[in-house]
Coordinates of C-alpha atoms in Angstrom, one line a residue:
Chain A
M1 CA 112.0 107.7 106.0
I2 CA 109.8 107.1 109.0
A3 CA 110.8 106.6 112.6
L4 CA 108.4 103.7 113.0
H5 CA 110.2 101.3 110.8
L6 CA 112.2 98.7 112.6
R7 CA 115.8 99.9 112.9
L8 CA 118.0 96.8 112.9
R9 CA 121.7 96.6 112.3
P10 CA 122.5 95.1 108.9
S11 CA 123.9 91.9 110.4
T12 CA 120.8 91.5 112.7
R13 CA 118.6 92.3 109.8
R14 CA 120.1 89.6 107.5
L15 CA 119.7 87.0 110.3
A16 CA 116.1 88.0 110.9
V17 CA 115.3 87.8 107.2
A18 CA 116.9 84.4 106.9
A19 CA 115.1 83.0 109.9
G20 CA 111.8 84.5 108.7
A21 CA 112.3 83.0 105.2
I22 CA 113.0 79.5 106.7
A23 CA 110.0 79.7 109.0
L24 CA 107.7 80.9 106.2
A25 CA 108.9 78.1 103.9
A26 CA 108.2 75.5 106.6
V27 CA 104.7 76.9 107.1
V28 CA 104.0 76.9 103.4
I29 CA 105.5 73.6 102.5
A30 CA 104.8 71.4 105.5
P31 CA 101.1 71.0 104.9
L32 CA 101.9 69.4 101.5
S33 CA 103.2 66.4 103.2
S34 CA 99.7 65.4 104.2
T35 CA 98.4 65.1 100.7
D36 CA 97.8 61.6 99.3
A37 CA 100.6 62.0 96.7
A38 CA 103.1 62.8 99.4
Q39 CA 102.0 59.9 101.5
Q40 CA 102.4 57.5 98.6
A41 CA 105.9 58.8 97.9
G42 CA 106.7 57.8 101.5
L43 CA 107.3 61.3 103.0
P44 CA 106.8 61.6 106.7
L45 CA 103.4 63.0 107.8
L46 CA 104.2 66.4 109.3
T47 CA 100.7 67.6 109.9
D48 CA 97.4 66.4 111.1
R49 CA 93.9 67.9 111.1
L50 CA 94.2 69.6 114.5
W51 CA 97.4 71.3 113.3
F52 CA 95.5 72.5 110.2
R53 CA 92.7 73.9 112.3
I54 CA 95.1 75.8 114.6
A55 CA 97.4 77.0 111.7
T56 CA 94.4 78.3 109.7
T57 CA 93.0 80.1 112.8
V58 CA 96.4 81.7 113.4
A59 CA 96.6 82.8 109.7
M60 CA 93.1 84.3 110.1
F61 CA 94.1 86.3 113.1
V62 CA 97.3 87.5 111.4
A63 CA 95.0 88.8 108.6
L64 CA 92.5 90.4 111.1
A65 CA 95.2 92.0 113.3
S66 CA 97.1 93.3 110.3
A67 CA 93.9 94.7 108.8
W68 CA 93.0 96.4 112.1
N69 CA 96.5 97.8 112.1
V70 CA 95.8 99.8 109.0
I71 CA 93.0 101.9 110.6
G72 CA 93.9 101.4 114.3
G73 CA 97.7 101.4 114.1
L74 CA 98.6 103.6 111.2
A75 CA 95.7 106.1 111.2
G76 CA 95.3 105.9 115.0
Y77 CA 91.5 105.2 114.9
A78 CA 90.8 102.3 117.3
S79 CA 88.0 100.5 115.6
F80 CA 85.8 98.2 117.6
G81 CA 83.6 97.7 114.5
N82 CA 86.0 95.6 112.3
I83 CA 84.0 92.5 113.4
A84 CA 81.1 93.9 111.4
F85 CA 83.3 93.7 108.3
F86 CA 84.2 90.2 109.1
G87 CA 80.6 89.2 109.7
L88 CA 79.4 91.0 106.6
G89 CA 82.1 89.2 104.5
A90 CA 81.1 85.9 105.9
Y91 CA 77.4 86.4 105.4
T92 CA 78.0 87.8 101.8
T93 CA 79.8 84.6 100.8
G94 CA 77.4 82.5 102.8
A95 CA 74.3 83.9 101.3
L96 CA 75.6 83.8 97.8
V97 CA 76.7 80.2 98.1
S98 CA 73.8 78.9 100.2
N99 CA 70.9 80.9 98.9
L100 CA 71.8 81.9 95.4
R101 CA 73.9 78.8 94.6
W102 CA 77.0 80.7 93.5
A103 CA 80.3 78.9 93.2
F104 CA 82.6 79.6 96.1
A105 CA 85.2 81.5 94.2
P106 CA 83.0 84.4 92.9
A107 CA 81.1 84.4 96.2
L108 CA 84.4 84.8 98.0
L109 CA 85.4 87.8 95.8
A110 CA 82.1 89.5 96.6
A111 CA 82.9 89.5 100.4
P112 CA 85.6 92.2 100.4
L113 CA 83.5 94.3 98.1
V114 CA 80.5 94.4 100.3
S115 CA 82.5 95.0 103.4
A116 CA 84.5 97.8 101.7
L117 CA 81.3 99.5 100.5
F118 CA 79.8 99.3 104.0
A119 CA 83.0 100.8 105.5
A120 CA 82.9 103.7 103.0
V121 CA 79.2 104.4 103.9
I122 CA 79.7 104.3 107.7
G123 CA 83.2 105.7 107.6
L124 CA 82.1 109.1 106.3
P125 CA 80.1 110.0 109.4
L126 CA 82.0 107.9 112.0
L127 CA 85.5 109.0 111.2
R128 CA 84.5 112.5 112.2
L129 CA 84.6 111.2 115.8
R130 CA 87.9 110.8 117.6
G131 CA 89.3 108.8 120.5
H132 CA 86.8 106.9 122.6
Y133 CA 83.8 108.4 120.8
F134 CA 85.0 106.7 117.7
A135 CA 85.6 103.4 119.6
V136 CA 82.2 103.4 121.1
A137 CA 80.4 104.4 117.9
T138 CA 82.1 101.6 116.0
L139 CA 81.4 99.1 118.8
G140 CA 77.7 100.1 118.3
V141 CA 77.9 99.4 114.6
G142 CA 79.5 96.0 115.2
V143 CA 76.8 95.0 117.6
A144 CA 73.9 96.5 115.5
V145 CA 74.9 94.8 112.3
G146 CA 75.1 91.5 114.1
E147 CA 71.6 92.0 115.5
V148 CA 70.2 93.0 112.2
V149 CA 71.6 89.9 110.4
N150 CA 70.4 87.7 113.3
N151 CA 66.9 88.9 112.6
L152 CA 66.8 88.5 108.8
G153 CA 64.9 85.5 107.8
P154 CA 66.5 85.0 104.4
L155 CA 69.9 84.9 106.1
G156 CA 68.8 82.1 108.4
G157 CA 67.8 84.3 111.3
A158 CA 68.9 83.1 114.7
T159 CA 69.5 79.6 113.4
G160 CA 72.4 80.7 111.2
L161 CA 73.4 79.9 107.7
F162 CA 74.7 76.5 106.5
L163 CA 77.0 76.2 103.5
P164 CA 77.6 73.0 101.5
I165 CA 80.6 71.4 103.1
L166 CA 83.8 71.7 101.2
R167 CA 86.3 69.3 102.7
S168 CA 89.9 70.4 102.0
D169 CA 92.1 71.4 104.9
L170 CA 94.8 72.3 102.5
L171 CA 92.6 74.8 100.5
F172 CA 91.4 76.7 103.5
F173 CA 94.8 76.9 105.1
Y174 CA 96.3 78.3 101.9
L175 CA 93.4 80.7 101.4
M176 CA 93.8 82.1 105.0
L177 CA 97.6 82.2 104.5
G178 CA 97.1 84.1 101.3
T179 CA 94.7 86.6 103.0
A180 CA 97.2 87.1 105.8
A181 CA 100.0 87.6 103.3
L182 CA 97.9 90.1 101.4
A183 CA 97.2 92.1 104.6
V184 CA 100.9 92.1 105.6
A185 CA 102.0 93.1 102.1
A186 CA 99.4 95.9 102.0
T187 CA 100.7 97.3 105.3
W188 CA 104.3 97.1 104.0
V189 CA 103.4 99.0 100.8
I190 CA 101.3 101.6 102.6
L191 CA 104.0 102.3 105.1
R192 CA 106.4 103.2 102.2
S193 CA 103.9 105.3 100.3
R194 CA 102.8 108.9 100.5
F195 CA 99.5 107.6 101.6
G196 CA 101.1 105.9 104.6
F197 CA 102.9 109.0 105.7
G198 CA 99.6 110.9 105.5
L199 CA 98.0 108.3 107.8
L200 CA 100.8 108.6 110.3
A201 CA 100.5 112.3 110.3
I202 CA 96.8 112.0 111.0
R203 CA 97.6 109.7 113.9
E204 CA 100.2 112.0 115.3
N205 CA 98.2 115.2 115.0
E206 CA 95.2 115.5 112.8
E207 CA 94.9 119.3 112.7
A208 CA 98.5 119.7 111.9
A209 CA 98.1 117.1 109.1
A210 CA 95.2 119.0 107.7
V211 CA 96.9 122.4 107.5
I212 CA 100.0 121.0 105.8
G213 CA 97.8 119.6 103.0
V214 CA 96.8 116.1 104.0
N215 CA 93.2 115.3 102.7
T216 CA 92.3 113.8 106.1
I217 CA 88.8 112.6 105.4
F218 CA 89.8 110.8 102.2
Y219 CA 92.8 109.3 103.9
K220 CA 90.9 108.0 106.9
V221 CA 88.0 106.6 104.9
S222 CA 90.5 104.9 102.5
A223 CA 92.3 103.3 105.4
F224 CA 89.0 102.1 106.8
V225 CA 87.9 100.7 103.4
I226 CA 91.2 98.8 103.0
A227 CA 90.9 97.4 106.5
A228 CA 87.3 96.4 105.8
A229 CA 88.1 94.7 102.5
L230 CA 90.9 92.6 104.1
T231 CA 88.7 91.7 107.1
G232 CA 85.8 90.9 104.8
L233 CA 87.9 88.6 102.7
A234 CA 89.0 86.7 105.8
G235 CA 85.3 86.5 106.8
G236 CA 84.4 85.0 103.4
V237 CA 87.0 82.3 103.7
F238 CA 85.9 81.6 107.2
A239 CA 82.2 81.1 106.1
Q240 CA 83.1 78.3 103.7
W241 CA 85.8 76.8 105.9
N242 CA 83.5 76.5 108.9
S243 CA 80.4 75.8 106.6
F244 CA 78.2 77.2 109.3
I245 CA 77.9 80.9 110.4
N246 CA 75.7 82.7 112.9
Q247 CA 75.8 85.9 114.9
E248 CA 77.9 84.2 117.6
N249 CA 80.8 83.0 115.5
V250 CA 81.1 85.9 113.0
F251 CA 79.9 88.9 114.9
A252 CA 81.6 88.3 118.3
V253 CA 82.9 91.5 119.9
S254 CA 85.5 89.4 121.7
D255 CA 87.1 88.6 118.4
N256 CA 87.4 92.3 117.7
V257 CA 89.0 92.8 121.1
E258 CA 91.4 90.0 120.2
M259 CA 92.5 91.7 117.0
I260 CA 93.3 94.9 118.9
L261 CA 95.2 93.0 121.6
M262 CA 97.3 91.2 119.0
A263 CA 98.1 94.4 117.1
V264 CA 98.8 96.4 120.2
L265 CA 100.8 93.7 122.0
G266 CA 102.9 93.0 118.9
G267 CA 103.4 96.6 117.9
A268 CA 100.6 98.8 116.4
G269 CA 101.8 100.8 113.4
T270 CA 104.5 98.4 112.4
V271 CA 104.4 95.7 109.6
L272 CA 105.5 92.7 111.7
G273 CA 104.0 93.7 115.1
P274 CA 100.5 92.5 114.5
V275 CA 101.9 89.3 112.9
A276 CA 104.0 88.5 116.0
G277 CA 101.1 89.4 118.3
A278 CA 98.6 87.2 116.4
V279 CA 100.9 84.2 116.2
V280 CA 101.9 84.3 119.9
L281 CA 98.6 85.2 121.4
E282 CA 96.5 82.8 119.3
L283 CA 98.9 79.9 119.9
T284 CA 98.7 80.7 123.6
I285 CA 94.9 80.8 123.6
E286 CA 94.7 77.5 121.6
T287 CA 97.1 75.8 123.9
L288 CA 95.2 76.9 127.1
A289 CA 91.8 76.5 125.6
G290 CA 91.4 72.8 126.5
G291 CA 92.9 73.2 130.0
G292 CA 89.8 73.8 132.1
S293 CA 90.8 76.1 135.0
A294 CA 93.9 77.1 133.0
A295 CA 91.7 79.0 130.7
V296 CA 90.6 81.2 133.5
Y297 CA 94.2 81.9 134.6
S298 CA 95.1 82.6 130.9
Q299 CA 92.5 85.4 130.9
I300 CA 94.1 87.0 134.0
G301 CA 97.5 86.4 132.4
L302 CA 96.5 88.2 129.2
G303 CA 95.4 91.2 131.3
V304 CA 98.6 91.4 133.2
L305 CA 100.6 91.0 130.0
L306 CA 98.7 93.8 128.3
T307 CA 99.3 96.1 131.3
V308 CA 103.0 95.3 131.4
C309 CA 103.4 95.9 127.7
V310 CA 101.5 99.2 127.6
I311 CA 103.6 100.5 130.5
F312 CA 107.1 99.3 129.4
I313 CA 106.9 98.8 125.7
P314 CA 103.9 101.0 124.5
R315 CA 105.0 100.5 120.9
G316 CA 104.7 96.7 121.2
V317 CA 107.0 93.7 121.5
I318 CA 108.5 94.4 118.0
D319 CA 110.0 97.5 119.5
F320 CA 112.0 95.4 121.8
F321 CA 114.3 94.6 118.9
G322 CA 113.9 98.1 117.3
G323 CA 115.4 100.1 120.1
Q324 CA 113.2 103.0 121.2
S325 CA 112.1 101.3 124.4
R326 CA 114.2 101.3 127.6
L327 CA 113.8 97.6 127.8
S328 CA 115.0 97.0 124.2
L329 CA 118.2 95.4 123.0
G330 CA 118.9 98.5 121.0
Y331 CA 118.8 100.7 124.1
L332 CA 121.0 98.3 126.0
R333 CA 123.5 98.3 123.1
R334 CA 123.6 102.1 122.9
T335 CA 124.0 102.5 126.6
L336 CA 126.8 100.0 126.7
R337 CA 128.6 101.7 123.8
E338 CA 128.2 105.2 125.4
T339 CA 129.3 104.1 128.9
S340 CA 132.3 102.1 127.6
A341 CA 133.5 104.9 125.3
Chain B
M1 CA 98.4 151.1 96.1
E2 CA 94.7 151.5 96.4
S3 CA 94.4 148.6 98.9
A4 CA 93.4 151.1 101.6
G5 CA 90.2 151.6 99.7
G6 CA 88.8 148.3 100.9
I7 CA 86.5 147.0 98.1
L8 CA 88.5 147.9 95.0
P9 CA 91.3 145.3 95.4
W10 CA 89.2 142.3 94.3
S11 CA 87.3 144.1 91.6
E12 CA 87.5 142.0 88.5
W13 CA 89.0 144.8 86.5
G14 CA 92.0 145.6 88.7
H15 CA 94.6 143.4 87.1
N16 CA 97.5 144.7 89.2
S17 CA 95.6 145.4 92.3
V18 CA 94.4 141.8 93.0
S19 CA 95.5 141.0 96.5
L20 CA 97.2 137.8 97.5
L21 CA 94.7 137.6 100.4
A22 CA 91.7 139.8 101.0
V23 CA 89.5 139.4 104.1
N24 CA 86.3 141.4 104.0
D25 CA 83.8 142.0 106.8
L26 CA 84.6 138.7 108.5
G27 CA 82.4 137.6 111.4
K28 CA 82.5 134.5 113.7
R29 CA 80.4 133.7 116.7
F30 CA 80.9 131.0 119.3
G31 CA 77.6 130.6 121.2
G32 CA 77.2 133.9 123.0
V33 CA 80.7 135.2 122.2
Q34 CA 81.2 137.3 119.1
A35 CA 84.8 136.3 118.4
L36 CA 85.2 138.3 115.3
Q37 CA 83.1 141.1 113.8
G38 CA 83.6 143.3 110.7
V39 CA 87.3 142.4 110.2
S40 CA 88.7 143.4 106.9
F41 CA 92.3 143.6 105.6
T42 CA 94.4 142.7 102.6
V43 CA 97.8 141.2 102.1
Q44 CA 99.9 141.9 99.0
D45 CA 103.0 140.1 97.9
G46 CA 105.9 141.2 100.0
D47 CA 103.8 142.3 102.9
V48 CA 104.5 141.5 106.5
L49 CA 101.3 142.3 108.4
G50 CA 101.4 142.2 112.2
I51 CA 98.2 141.5 114.1
I52 CA 98.1 142.6 117.6
G53 CA 95.6 142.9 120.4
P54 CA 94.9 141.8 124.0
N55 CA 94.2 138.2 124.8
G56 CA 90.8 137.1 123.5
A57 CA 90.8 139.7 120.8
G58 CA 90.2 137.1 118.1
K59 CA 93.6 136.9 116.6
T60 CA 93.9 133.1 116.5
T61 CA 90.3 132.8 115.5
L62 CA 91.1 134.9 112.5
L63 CA 94.0 132.7 111.5
N64 CA 91.8 129.6 112.0
C65 CA 89.2 131.1 109.6
V66 CA 91.8 131.8 107.0
S67 CA 93.4 128.4 107.2
G68 CA 89.9 126.7 107.0
L69 CA 89.8 125.1 110.5
F70 CA 86.8 127.4 111.3
R71 CA 84.1 128.4 109.0
P72 CA 83.2 132.1 109.4
D73 CA 79.5 133.1 109.9
R74 CA 79.7 136.1 107.6
G75 CA 82.1 137.9 105.3
D76 CA 84.4 136.6 102.6
I77 CA 88.0 135.4 102.4
R78 CA 89.6 135.7 99.0
W79 CA 92.8 134.2 97.8
Q80 CA 94.0 135.8 94.6
D81 CA 90.4 136.9 93.9
R82 CA 88.8 133.6 94.6
S83 CA 86.7 132.9 97.7
I84 CA 88.1 130.2 99.9
V85 CA 85.4 130.2 102.5
G86 CA 84.1 126.7 103.2
Q87 CA 87.1 125.0 101.6
A88 CA 88.8 122.1 103.4
P89 CA 92.0 123.0 105.3
Y90 CA 94.1 120.8 103.0
R91 CA 92.9 122.6 99.9
I92 CA 93.7 126.0 101.4
A93 CA 97.1 124.6 102.4
R94 CA 97.8 123.5 98.8
L95 CA 96.8 126.9 97.4
G96 CA 99.9 128.2 99.1
I97 CA 98.9 129.2 102.7
G98 CA 101.1 127.7 105.4
R99 CA 100.6 128.2 109.1
T100 CA 102.0 127.5 112.5
F101 CA 100.1 126.9 115.8
Q102 CA 100.6 129.0 118.9
I103 CA 100.6 125.7 120.9
V104 CA 103.0 123.7 118.8
R105 CA 101.6 120.6 117.1
P106 CA 104.5 118.5 115.9
F107 CA 104.2 114.8 114.9
P108 CA 105.7 113.4 118.1
S109 CA 107.1 110.1 117.0
M110 CA 109.0 111.5 114.0
T111 CA 112.4 113.2 113.9
V112 CA 112.8 116.9 113.2
R113 CA 113.8 116.1 109.6
E114 CA 110.7 113.8 109.1
N115 CA 108.4 116.4 110.6
T116 CA 109.7 119.0 108.1
A117 CA 109.5 116.6 105.2
M118 CA 105.8 116.1 105.8
G119 CA 105.2 119.7 104.9
A120 CA 107.1 119.3 101.6
L121 CA 105.4 115.9 100.9
F122 CA 101.8 117.2 101.2
G123 CA 101.7 120.9 101.1
Q124 CA 103.4 122.1 97.9
P125 CA 101.1 123.7 95.4
A126 CA 103.2 122.3 92.6
G127 CA 102.2 118.7 93.3
R128 CA 103.6 115.4 94.4
L129 CA 107.1 114.7 95.6
Q130 CA 108.8 111.5 96.3
P131 CA 109.7 111.0 100.0
A132 CA 113.4 111.1 99.2
E133 CA 113.1 114.5 97.5
A134 CA 110.9 115.7 100.4
L135 CA 113.7 114.8 102.9
R136 CA 116.2 116.7 100.7
Q137 CA 114.1 119.8 100.7
A138 CA 113.5 119.5 104.4
D139 CA 117.3 119.8 105.0
A140 CA 117.4 123.1 103.1
V141 CA 114.6 124.5 105.2
L142 CA 116.2 123.3 108.4
D143 CA 119.3 125.2 107.5
L144 CA 117.2 128.4 107.1
V145 CA 115.5 128.1 110.5
G146 CA 118.7 127.0 112.3
L147 CA 117.7 123.5 113.2
A148 CA 120.2 121.8 110.8
D149 CA 122.3 120.3 113.5
K150 CA 119.3 118.8 115.3
R151 CA 117.7 117.2 112.2
S152 CA 117.8 113.7 113.4
H153 CA 116.6 114.5 117.0
P154 CA 113.2 113.2 118.1
V155 CA 110.9 116.1 118.5
L156 CA 110.3 115.4 122.1
R157 CA 113.9 116.2 122.9
L158 CA 113.6 119.7 121.5
T159 CA 113.4 122.9 123.7
V160 CA 110.4 125.2 123.3
P161 CA 112.1 127.7 121.0
D162 CA 113.3 124.8 118.8
R163 CA 109.8 123.4 118.7
K164 CA 108.6 126.8 117.5
R165 CA 111.3 126.8 114.9
L166 CA 110.1 123.4 113.8
E167 CA 106.6 124.7 113.4
V168 CA 107.9 127.4 111.0
A169 CA 110.1 124.8 109.2
R170 CA 107.2 122.5 108.5
A171 CA 105.1 125.3 107.2
L172 CA 108.0 126.7 105.1
A173 CA 108.6 123.3 103.5
M174 CA 105.2 123.6 101.9
R175 CA 106.7 126.4 99.8
P176 CA 103.8 128.7 100.7
R177 CA 103.2 132.2 99.2
L178 CA 101.7 133.3 102.4
L179 CA 102.8 132.2 105.9
L180 CA 100.6 132.7 108.9
L181 CA 102.7 132.8 112.1
D182 CA 100.8 132.5 115.4
E183 CA 103.0 133.8 118.3
V184 CA 106.2 132.1 117.2
M185 CA 108.2 134.4 119.5
A186 CA 106.2 134.1 122.7
G187 CA 108.3 132.8 125.5
L188 CA 111.6 133.4 123.8
N189 CA 114.4 135.4 125.5
Q190 CA 116.1 138.5 124.0
V191 CA 118.7 136.6 122.0
E192 CA 116.2 134.1 120.7
V193 CA 113.8 136.8 119.6
E194 CA 116.7 138.4 117.6
Q195 CA 117.4 135.0 115.9
A196 CA 113.7 134.6 115.2
L197 CA 113.5 138.1 113.7
E198 CA 116.4 137.4 111.5
M199 CA 114.6 134.2 110.3
V200 CA 111.4 136.1 109.5
R201 CA 113.5 138.7 107.5
Q202 CA 115.1 135.9 105.5
V203 CA 111.7 134.3 104.8
R204 CA 110.3 137.7 103.7
A205 CA 113.4 138.1 101.5
S206 CA 112.7 134.8 99.8
G207 CA 109.4 136.2 98.5
V208 CA 106.9 134.9 101.0
A209 CA 104.2 137.2 102.4
I210 CA 103.7 136.9 106.1
V211 CA 100.9 137.5 108.6
L212 CA 102.1 137.3 112.1
I213 CA 100.4 137.5 115.5
E214 CA 102.7 138.8 118.1
H215 CA 102.7 140.4 121.6
V216 CA 106.4 141.4 121.4
M217 CA 106.3 145.0 120.2
K218 CA 109.9 144.9 119.1
V219 CA 108.9 142.3 116.5
I220 CA 106.0 144.3 115.2
V221 CA 108.2 147.4 114.7
G222 CA 111.2 145.4 113.6
V223 CA 109.8 143.5 110.7
C224 CA 106.2 144.4 109.9
N225 CA 105.3 147.0 107.3
R226 CA 101.7 147.2 108.5
A227 CA 99.9 146.4 111.7
L228 CA 96.3 145.6 112.4
V229 CA 94.9 146.0 115.9
L230 CA 92.0 143.9 117.1
N231 CA 90.1 144.4 120.3
L232 CA 87.2 142.2 121.4
G233 CA 86.9 140.8 117.9
R234 CA 86.6 144.2 116.1
P235 CA 89.3 146.0 114.2
L236 CA 90.5 149.0 116.1
L237 CA 93.1 150.5 113.8
E238 CA 95.4 149.6 110.8
G239 CA 98.5 151.3 109.6
P240 CA 102.3 151.5 109.8
P241 CA 103.5 149.9 113.0
S242 CA 105.1 153.0 114.5
E243 CA 101.9 155.1 114.1
V244 CA 99.7 152.3 115.3
L245 CA 101.7 151.8 118.5
R246 CA 101.5 155.5 119.3
D247 CA 97.7 155.7 119.0
R248 CA 96.0 156.4 122.3
R249 CA 93.2 153.9 121.7
V250 CA 95.6 151.1 121.0
I251 CA 97.7 151.9 124.2
E252 CA 94.5 151.9 126.3
A253 CA 93.1 148.7 124.8
Y254 CA 96.4 146.8 124.7
L255 CA 98.7 148.1 127.4
G256 CA 96.2 149.5 129.8
E257 CA 94.9 152.9 130.8
R258 CA 97.6 153.6 133.3
Y259 CA 100.3 153.1 130.7
A260 CA 98.4 155.5 128.5
R261 CA 98.3 158.2 131.1
G262 CA 101.8 157.8 132.4
G263 CA 103.6 156.9 129.1
D264 CA 105.2 159.4 126.9
A265 CA 104.9 157.2 123.8

């Protein structure tokens, strides 16, 4: 129903679906070649540990960018506080495993619950603010929660929290991939539901949404809670994967900015935009990370890229294939058809 | 009807005299500005009530209070004998009160059809629709307001009169029992006003009561059965449009003293 879905021609769509399916299958199956059983069977080693680290990080950012997209892209509330949900999830799992000796599985399930509850509590007052007021307020929450945790003795204070090491590249890769898949699937379902249309209406004009019968407060808080639960789950997986968490690695505002960049560059408000943004941007960052001065130029490059995208394809790179933007293939095709007719 | 009596309509004994909407002694202040004071009126099924008054008279503030965007400081607003003061806008919408905005507020990235379907999807008192059904109902409404051939246009390509039509369409898709129209004919030319008048008549014929704010006197006379004049937030006069527009106080407040002296109205 909605204008924001990708509008591809059937032939293009079939091709895209096929390519996507093959890529997804490769991502899911390739890691299995590194298990002992596969090695003994003489299969080629497709993956090494560095690959796992990068792939798991990419999956994590797909989850984070998609989760941010639910509140930032669909409801139009640019949250700079999602990092608080990530950190709270990480510290929930961390504290339960490290301090209370819980098993990892139940400790992981507690992470999204704590983050979601926190989102509901702060969402009720914060979601009354709009635009940059909301952005600044959530930024404050993100920083404040990090500072509080940093000063809580039972949570390790400034030292951080150590978790018993669980060595399984495969497990954490699949857990992050699962979290990412959950976030993408949630967005897909929301965009096809009455709830999703309500969020879009709020984003497009909140007062108009209210007077046609959209329960704006409930919708906004629900979107915030869903984003928080997904972000918290990713945080919980990260805590055990990294086996060490502190303020710097789970409450970094720069990570929050990265989620936003990924979603916006890829296409905020779409299902696949944040996925594309996260994969491309994170791979770029990982590639340039070790390059010394290249890292500095990459920062400048990201800034230029963002500016260009916002000016020419404000709805994100995904829109390039969809057809609203003047630089898109769809626009070109329409123009050609109209001028040749 | 005894609606002129003021208090009687929402007495719990008056089975037939319960008003659709009853506003009683409404007051709203913004800082040092008393935007509304002592405003009372009722709307019955089948009514088309015109609200007129100079700029700043409190007309839009009044609609905002009724639709729940503003909370009045004093007085009561009753919908079928139940107070709706303090209720959230979405609840008031689902009771059956649709409205338009003077400065149009479409959902910019959606098409005309999708915009209209949103009204059907969320605003109907009867309950939940599937998106496909909402779109079907949107088509019927677009026929009524004359936007059928532009249903797949993006809103940003619409002209001003068409955007005003879209405001009405979205509100109508909610299947309201009362429609609040805030200057839907401002800025339209003669032909467009005639078309809009015809649309309002059709809406009225379909059993929807209407409250409309309008500066175009032709509209007030052409479609309203009653008119309420506001001046500086206070009610000046209420009655049949032709009488109201002949009243000297109204002409002075609204059209200016010179017009009152020189006019033969």
